[in-house]
Amino acid sequence: MKIDKILKQMSLEEKIALCSGASFWETKQFEKYGIPSLFMCDGPNGLRKQERGSGADMLGVNESCPSVCFPSAVTVAGSWDPDLPKRIASAIGEEAKEQGVGLVLGPGVNLKRNPLCGRNFEYFSEDPYLTGKLSAGFIRGMESTGVGTSLKHFAVNSQELSRFNSDSILDDRTLRELYLTAFEIAVREGKPATVMCSYPKLNGIHCSDHKVLLSDILRGEWGFDGMVVTDWGAMNDRIWGFRAGCDLNMPGGSAYMEKAVLEAVKTGVLPESAVDDSASRVLKLVFRAAETLKKDAFCDYEAHHMLARDAAEQGAVLLKNEDAVLPLKETDQIAVIGSMAKKMRFQGAGSSHINPKKLSQPLDFLPGAVYAPGCDEHGDTTDMLIAEAVRAAGNAKIAVVFAGLPDRYESEGFDREDLKMPEGHLRMIDAVADANPNTVVVLLCGCVVECPWADKVKGILYMGLPGQAGGEAAADLLYGRVNPSGKLAESWPYSYADVPSSEIYGKTKDALYEEGIYVGYRYYDKAGVPLRWPFGYGLSYTSFTYSDMKAEGRNVSVTVTNTGSCPGAEVVQLYVAAPGSGLHRPKRELKGFQKIFLQPGESKKVVFELDDRSFALWQEGWKIPGGSYTVQIADLSVRMEVTGEQIPAPAWQKNSWYENCQGKPSKSQWEAVMGRPYEPAVLKKGSFTMDNTVEEMKDYSLLMKIMYKAVEFTVARGFGGKIDYENPEFRMLMASSAGSPLRSMQISGGMPDGLMQGLLEMANGHFLRGIKKIRMSFSKS
């Protein structure tokens, strides 16, 4: 083989170097071996290519090449249609080829464990089955163009707080049934070219160093044959990374631990075959990309804009439609309220931030409407703005309010503080609803928000973050040119206090998964907690009935009929409820779904085929408890006898939180689930490591306090000298610099070995030793 021949010709130093990037977005080129460079970039909801030398960054702060901005995953997930992300990814792949990109970093597959996660807009769902199926669709679409995908962030990366060096602590059953299942489905069914390992540790081991995760499970159990790349700056120990099967360290430029790896191979600590395996996988991807990019590429960006429009329409969820206030009639005199109607929130902030080819605003597609801003773009308002909005609403037949979350409320790099909407938006909605009983709210936000005003308005249309064509899509949906068919991919509680992890999420550096498998609807169903809107909920301008549900073996069928007056799509959802005895389980779990389109009066038979995993749970392997299961579709159900084994309840289960989900779990109960105690690491001067951050150490070390202020000053220079923690980009940059471990700062900053190690020595009180290391780093570089 070509790759084997090249590896035999390359020196050990060259093979090690090949497994680190050349720059922020590129792999290394070796002309003498015919090895080209591979260019990669972000791209979950559009291509974010930054040209060479243009100020590359991983946070979407600096400019990128124009591309089509598709709806974020939060909106795409509302479609419940794997074909939609497949079509989107195929379009992104075509744009990637035209722009010379061989690898696109997406999709994001982490579960929405808690609605405060600042990056939830990039993820699909709280449910692993739905997430896995949608992700597999995305991967199939992209890979079909010859452009590779990078499934991320592997694994258990569900909070932004201390994401660079936190530790995700959870039991094996929760890991397998929830947090790995989505990745497993995506790998087995989608077959991505690469998987991206995440920043946090997993039960004490960095994901970049985790052999069980990257080799035993990913490659051994799931059959993954592609390359593993780090998240940017996520590499911990390069020697352990090679052992684990972590192939490519990104970004490039630092030569991080390359000399240590060379010495480890020479002394027999690390087998050269581990380096060869990683180098071989890098070469496989590089040559595939080169072959793809040889061919001429053409993009129909206007067609892609229309696809973005279709995606925004298919993913929108109609949450309320009292008295059939929607769809609007062309003759209705409407008032449009809210600055978001004129400057729509259409995408999230961070690495997924796209420079859109074009951008449609809702107000431009609502001709004849009377407009009042109601608030400013930050979500603040004044008495004057409210009075203007009230006047406009009071003189209209129907008032349509555009509201949600401005950029500063949710972003990569930090988690939200609560589920509240801006005070200005709440005042605006209340005032307009008081002035006009026929008020409709169009929600633009990337995650769950509390909606105390929901009972005061007649219509609610949730559009998430609808991408560059969101303005056109909003008008089509409001006027009924498109029938809403989306369903919620996550539960919407009445208040944050109702969330099972509300008392622990974001309260500690480590991510403590005390709620176990009871995330989202798995918890709300079992606890009997009422919801504003449940998982899988969504209305339509037409109506559907379900009938004739049958089970034959493991095949389940049901007939769905459109009983309304207009065409529409319906998502048929199948849930499995396990027998009530034995080891604790959720009341029901999603195990199948199909989206169908029906004309008025039309019926269709929908068939599902269940498999072993539809009934299995994890207990040191996948096991099927035998017994009588209930299969549920809408308000219909059938019983199904399943042959299996008896899995008794453990002694600790009786009267525990996990048996009934009442209240909150105690630490002792959680430790019983894990089978081990948990004690957080204690930070103290003299024991700092390369895994600690400047932000952590500044309270213990004068040097690190000075470094923190220096970083803050440097970041502020990009914002006119203003230290502005209200600005999401400022907060992201601080979190990704002063809030990242010293090792990550070295890798991302392209710094030589020894510099950060010297600063670490000084922070630990060894000033002279630190100076010596720093001098040596500069003399070698």
mmCIF file of C-alpha atoms in Angstrom, residues 345-577:
data_model
loop_
_atom_site.group_PDB
_atom_site.id
_atom_site.type_symbol
_atom_site.label_atom_id
_atom_site.label_comp_id
_atom_site.label_asym_id
_atom_site.label_seq_id
_atom_site.Cartn_x
_atom_site.Cartn_y
_atom_site.Cartn_z
ATOM 1 C CA ARG A 345 -31.026 36.348 16.204
ATOM 2 C CA PHE A 346 -30.270 33.631 13.659
ATOM 3 C CA GLN A 347 -27.172 31.791 14.922
ATOM 4 C CA GLY A 348 -25.124 31.130 18.037
ATOM 5 C CA ALA A 349 -21.811 32.615 19.119
ATOM 6 C CA GLY A 350 -18.543 30.700 19.134
ATOM 7 C CA SER A 351 -16.843 28.257 16.802
ATOM 8 C CA SER A 352 -20.060 27.711 14.831
ATOM 9 C CA HIS A 353 -20.428 31.429 13.991
ATOM 10 C CA ILE A 354 -20.897 31.831 10.223
ATOM 11 C CA ASN A 355 -20.349 34.811 7.935
ATOM 12 C CA PRO A 356 -23.615 34.429 5.965
ATOM 13 C CA LYS A 357 -23.791 34.765 2.189
ATOM 14 C CA LYS A 358 -27.018 36.727 2.595
ATOM 15 C CA LEU A 359 -29.429 37.420 5.404
ATOM 16 C CA SER A 360 -33.203 37.830 5.419
ATOM 17 C CA GLN A 361 -34.944 39.712 8.219
ATOM 18 C CA PRO A 362 -38.544 38.888 9.253
ATOM 19 C CA LEU A 363 -39.780 42.476 8.924
ATOM 20 C CA ASP A 364 -38.776 42.568 5.260
ATOM 21 C CA PHE A 365 -41.207 39.713 4.544
ATOM 22 C CA LEU A 366 -44.132 41.085 6.534
ATOM 23 C CA PRO A 367 -45.194 43.949 4.231
ATOM 24 C CA GLY A 368 -47.777 46.407 5.431
ATOM 25 C CA ALA A 369 -47.123 45.679 9.103
ATOM 26 C CA VAL A 370 -46.797 48.505 11.595
ATOM 27 C CA TYR A 371 -43.446 48.143 13.367
ATOM 28 C CA ALA A 372 -42.263 49.128 16.824
ATOM 29 C CA PRO A 373 -38.905 47.958 18.259
ATOM 30 C CA GLY A 374 -40.183 47.471 21.811
ATOM 31 C CA CYS A 375 -36.630 47.010 23.093
ATOM 32 C CA ASP A 376 -33.057 47.333 21.897
ATOM 33 C CA GLU A 377 -30.826 44.570 20.497
ATOM 34 C CA HIS A 378 -29.467 43.793 23.976
ATOM 35 C CA GLY A 379 -32.944 43.026 25.340
ATOM 36 C CA ASP A 380 -33.273 46.258 27.312
ATOM 37 C CA THR A 381 -36.240 48.593 27.063
ATOM 38 C CA THR A 382 -37.586 51.948 28.232
ATOM 39 C CA ASP A 383 -41.017 53.342 29.066
ATOM 40 C CA MET A 384 -40.959 55.186 25.743
ATOM 41 C CA LEU A 385 -40.259 52.026 23.739
ATOM 42 C CA ILE A 386 -42.988 50.148 25.617
ATOM 43 C CA ALA A 387 -45.511 52.923 25.023
ATOM 44 C CA GLU A 388 -44.739 52.915 21.297
ATOM 45 C CA ALA A 389 -45.181 49.123 21.176
ATOM 46 C CA VAL A 390 -48.507 49.344 23.027
ATOM 47 C CA ARG A 391 -49.823 51.958 20.582
ATOM 48 C CA ALA A 392 -48.871 49.824 17.581
ATOM 49 C CA ALA A 393 -50.376 46.680 19.088
ATOM 50 C CA GLY A 394 -53.574 48.386 20.170
ATOM 51 C CA ASN A 395 -54.320 49.575 16.629
ATOM 52 C CA ALA A 396 -53.774 46.157 15.007
ATOM 53 C CA LYS A 397 -55.938 43.069 14.684
ATOM 54 C CA ILE A 398 -53.033 40.803 15.598
ATOM 55 C CA ALA A 399 -49.717 41.665 17.261
ATOM 56 C CA VAL A 400 -46.684 39.536 16.433
ATOM 57 C CA VAL A 401 -43.848 39.877 18.933
ATOM 58 C CA PHE A 402 -40.321 38.707 18.096
ATOM 59 C CA ALA A 403 -38.410 37.911 21.288
ATOM 60 C CA GLY A 404 -35.958 35.457 22.777
ATOM 61 C CA LEU A 405 -32.306 35.632 23.801
ATOM 62 C CA PRO A 406 -29.750 38.152 22.522
ATOM 63 C CA ASP A 407 -26.194 36.963 21.861
ATOM 64 C CA ARG A 408 -24.882 37.870 25.291
ATOM 65 C CA TYR A 409 -27.179 35.346 26.974
ATOM 66 C CA GLU A 410 -25.880 32.129 25.398
ATOM 67 C CA SER A 411 -22.581 31.259 23.793
ATOM 68 C CA GLU A 412 -19.744 28.810 23.629
ATOM 69 C CA GLY A 413 -17.334 29.447 26.505
ATOM 70 C CA PHE A 414 -19.812 30.054 29.317
ATOM 71 C CA ASP A 415 -23.063 28.649 30.660
ATOM 72 C CA ARG A 416 -26.213 30.633 31.287
ATOM 73 C CA GLU A 417 -26.994 31.839 34.789
ATOM 74 C CA ASP A 418 -30.719 31.071 34.611
ATOM 75 C CA LEU A 419 -33.537 30.328 32.146
ATOM 76 C CA LYS A 420 -34.922 33.832 32.189
ATOM 77 C CA MET A 421 -35.466 35.957 29.105
ATOM 78 C CA PRO A 422 -34.243 39.565 29.201
ATOM 79 C CA GLU A 423 -36.327 41.791 31.435
ATOM 80 C CA GLY A 424 -37.011 44.068 28.464
ATOM 81 C CA HIS A 425 -38.471 41.215 26.424
ATOM 82 C CA LEU A 426 -40.690 40.144 29.330
ATOM 83 C CA ARG A 427 -42.000 43.705 29.790
ATOM 84 C CA MET A 428 -42.556 44.037 26.054
ATOM 85 C CA ILE A 429 -44.557 40.785 25.765
ATOM 86 C CA ASP A 430 -46.682 41.556 28.838
ATOM 87 C CA ALA A 431 -47.470 45.063 27.661
ATOM 88 C CA VAL A 432 -48.361 44.021 24.124
ATOM 89 C CA ALA A 433 -50.516 41.130 25.349
ATOM 90 C CA ASP A 434 -52.403 43.529 27.631
ATOM 91 C CA ALA A 435 -52.965 45.870 24.682
ATOM 92 C CA ASN A 436 -54.011 43.205 22.179
ATOM 93 C CA PRO A 437 -55.713 39.897 23.095
ATOM 94 C CA ASN A 438 -54.584 38.418 19.762
ATOM 95 C CA THR A 439 -50.851 38.370 20.454
ATOM 96 C CA VAL A 440 -48.461 35.873 18.880
ATOM 97 C CA VAL A 441 -44.861 35.427 20.042
ATOM 98 C CA VAL A 442 -42.103 34.211 17.725
ATOM 99 C CA LEU A 443 -39.297 32.864 19.911
ATOM 100 C CA LEU A 444 -35.697 33.155 18.702
ATOM 101 C CA CYS A 445 -33.314 31.445 21.095
ATOM 102 C CA GLY A 446 -31.004 28.469 21.071
ATOM 103 C CA CYS A 447 -32.312 26.783 24.167
ATOM 104 C CA VAL A 448 -35.082 26.494 26.709
ATOM 105 C CA VAL A 449 -36.374 29.664 28.363
ATOM 106 C CA GLU A 450 -38.911 30.202 31.092
ATOM 107 C CA CYS A 451 -42.160 31.563 29.622
ATOM 108 C CA PRO A 452 -44.258 33.069 32.451
ATOM 109 C CA TRP A 453 -46.198 35.021 29.802
ATOM 110 C CA ALA A 454 -47.342 31.915 27.870
ATOM 111 C CA ASP A 455 -50.910 31.977 29.219
ATOM 112 C CA LYS A 456 -51.350 35.647 28.243
ATOM 113 C CA VAL A 457 -50.739 35.177 24.498
ATOM 114 C CA LYS A 458 -52.681 33.177 21.917
ATOM 115 C CA GLY A 459 -49.905 31.913 19.711
ATOM 116 C CA ILE A 460 -46.267 30.839 20.186
ATOM 117 C CA LEU A 461 -43.956 29.796 17.368
ATOM 118 C CA TYR A 462 -40.509 28.566 18.404
ATOM 119 C CA MET A 463 -37.919 28.972 15.640
ATOM 120 C CA GLY A 464 -34.734 28.402 17.632
ATOM 121 C CA LEU A 465 -31.818 29.868 15.681
ATOM 122 C CA PRO A 466 -33.151 29.631 12.113
ATOM 123 C CA GLY A 467 -30.117 30.597 10.020
ATOM 124 C CA GLN A 468 -29.775 33.162 7.252
ATOM 125 C CA ALA A 469 -33.183 32.460 5.684
ATOM 126 C CA GLY A 470 -35.073 32.728 8.960
ATOM 127 C CA GLY A 471 -36.887 35.904 7.915
ATOM 128 C CA GLU A 472 -38.530 34.286 4.922
ATOM 129 C CA ALA A 473 -39.265 31.135 6.908
ATOM 130 C CA ALA A 474 -40.980 33.074 9.685
ATOM 131 C CA ALA A 475 -43.318 34.781 7.201
ATOM 132 C CA ASP A 476 -44.121 31.486 5.448
ATOM 133 C CA LEU A 477 -45.018 29.842 8.749
ATOM 134 C CA LEU A 478 -47.030 32.759 10.136
ATOM 135 C CA TYR A 479 -49.119 33.075 6.973
ATOM 136 C CA GLY A 480 -49.615 29.330 6.541
ATOM 137 C CA ARG A 481 -47.726 29.003 3.284
ATOM 138 C CA VAL A 482 -45.897 26.294 5.224
ATOM 139 C CA ASN A 483 -47.599 24.162 7.864
ATOM 140 C CA PRO A 484 -45.506 23.874 11.057
ATOM 141 C CA SER A 485 -44.498 20.261 11.714
ATOM 142 C CA GLY A 486 -41.625 20.480 14.196
ATOM 143 C CA LYS A 487 -41.539 18.750 17.553
ATOM 144 C CA LEU A 488 -39.509 19.684 20.605
ATOM 145 C CA ALA A 489 -36.254 17.751 20.949
ATOM 146 C CA GLU A 490 -35.959 18.753 24.597
ATOM 147 C CA SER A 491 -38.324 19.264 27.522
ATOM 148 C CA TRP A 492 -39.375 22.797 28.509
ATOM 149 C CA PRO A 493 -39.898 23.037 32.304
ATOM 150 C CA TYR A 494 -41.904 25.751 33.984
ATOM 151 C CA SER A 495 -38.865 26.856 35.964
ATOM 152 C CA TYR A 496 -35.213 25.940 36.346
ATOM 153 C CA ALA A 497 -35.885 24.520 39.819
ATOM 154 C CA ASP A 498 -37.737 21.662 38.095
ATOM 155 C CA VAL A 499 -34.566 20.446 36.330
ATOM 156 C CA PRO A 500 -33.108 17.340 38.039
ATOM 157 C CA SER A 501 -29.522 18.647 37.973
ATOM 158 C CA SER A 502 -30.441 22.220 38.958
ATOM 159 C CA GLU A 503 -28.761 22.040 42.365
ATOM 160 C CA ILE A 504 -25.462 20.648 41.104
ATOM 161 C CA TYR A 505 -24.974 21.773 37.496
ATOM 162 C CA GLY A 506 -22.341 24.475 37.140
ATOM 163 C CA LYS A 507 -21.826 24.686 40.898
ATOM 164 C CA THR A 508 -18.489 22.844 40.907
ATOM 165 C CA LYS A 509 -15.459 22.632 38.644
ATOM 166 C CA ASP A 510 -16.056 18.929 38.055
ATOM 167 C CA ALA A 511 -19.266 17.900 36.305
ATOM 168 C CA LEU A 512 -21.085 15.634 38.738
ATOM 169 C CA TYR A 513 -23.756 13.553 36.985
ATOM 170 C CA GLU A 514 -25.699 12.778 40.144
ATOM 171 C CA GLU A 515 -29.034 12.444 38.322
ATOM 172 C CA GLY A 516 -27.682 9.430 36.433
ATOM 173 C CA ILE A 517 -29.923 8.231 33.609
ATOM 174 C CA TYR A 518 -32.748 10.587 34.596
ATOM 175 C CA VAL A 519 -32.159 13.427 32.171
ATOM 176 C CA GLY A 520 -34.950 15.317 30.391
ATOM 177 C CA TYR A 521 -38.197 13.441 29.893
ATOM 178 C CA ARG A 522 -36.722 10.344 31.547
ATOM 179 C CA TYR A 523 -36.809 12.326 34.782
ATOM 180 C CA TYR A 524 -39.992 14.366 34.312
ATOM 181 C CA ASP A 525 -42.060 11.293 33.420
ATOM 182 C CA LYS A 526 -40.898 9.298 36.422
ATOM 183 C CA ALA A 527 -41.016 12.176 38.903
ATOM 184 C CA GLY A 528 -44.452 13.307 37.711
ATOM 185 C CA VAL A 529 -43.202 16.887 37.330
ATOM 186 C CA PRO A 530 -45.518 18.936 35.088
ATOM 187 C CA LEU A 531 -43.912 20.663 32.111
ATOM 188 C CA ARG A 532 -44.630 23.799 30.134
ATOM 189 C CA TRP A 533 -44.148 21.709 26.988
ATOM 190 C CA PRO A 534 -42.954 18.089 26.948
ATOM 191 C CA PHE A 535 -40.340 16.400 24.806
ATOM 192 C CA GLY A 536 -41.799 15.514 21.387
ATOM 193 C CA TYR A 537 -44.530 18.182 21.578
ATOM 194 C CA GLY A 538 -45.557 20.339 18.640
ATOM 195 C CA LEU A 539 -48.807 21.540 17.027
ATOM 196 C CA SER A 540 -49.921 21.809 13.404
ATOM 197 C CA TYR A 541 -52.449 23.773 11.364
ATOM 198 C CA THR A 542 -54.082 20.427 10.619
ATOM 199 C CA SER A 543 -54.969 17.448 12.821
ATOM 200 C CA PHE A 544 -54.006 13.768 12.876
ATOM 201 C CA THR A 545 -55.523 10.628 14.332
ATOM 202 C CA TYR A 546 -53.831 7.315 15.130
ATOM 203 C CA SER A 547 -55.532 3.931 14.781
ATOM 204 C CA ASP A 548 -55.052 0.211 14.243
ATOM 205 C CA MET A 549 -51.851 -0.239 16.244
ATOM 206 C CA LYS A 550 -50.532 -3.804 16.035
ATOM 207 C CA ALA A 551 -47.496 -5.794 17.070
ATOM 208 C CA GLU A 552 -46.303 -8.872 15.199
ATOM 209 C CA GLY A 553 -43.157 -10.247 16.723
ATOM 210 C CA ARG A 554 -40.928 -7.208 17.065
ATOM 211 C CA ASN A 555 -42.626 -5.296 14.252
ATOM 212 C CA VAL A 556 -45.052 -2.578 15.330
ATOM 213 C CA SER A 557 -47.430 -0.779 12.979
ATOM 214 C CA VAL A 558 -49.920 2.058 13.267
ATOM 215 C CA THR A 559 -52.143 3.959 10.832
ATOM 216 C CA VAL A 560 -52.014 7.753 10.796
ATOM 217 C CA THR A 561 -54.700 9.893 9.140
ATOM 218 C CA ASN A 562 -54.751 13.597 8.346
ATOM 219 C CA THR A 563 -58.201 14.596 9.604
ATOM 220 C CA GLY A 564 -57.758 18.314 9.026
ATOM 221 C CA SER A 565 -58.256 20.616 6.080
ATOM 222 C CA CYS A 566 -54.683 21.245 4.923
ATOM 223 C CA PRO A 567 -51.625 19.151 4.027
ATOM 224 C CA GLY A 568 -49.161 18.545 6.837
ATOM 225 C CA ALA A 569 -46.364 16.424 8.226
ATOM 226 C CA GLU A 570 -46.531 14.396 11.413
ATOM 227 C CA VAL A 571 -43.736 12.837 13.469
ATOM 228 C CA VAL A 572 -44.787 9.370 14.602
ATOM 229 C CA GLN A 573 -42.959 8.626 17.867
ATOM 230 C CA LEU A 574 -42.557 5.161 19.395
ATOM 231 C CA TYR A 575 -41.681 4.689 23.068
ATOM 232 C CA VAL A 576 -40.935 1.511 24.985
ATOM 233 C CA ALA A 577 -41.931 1.138 28.652
#
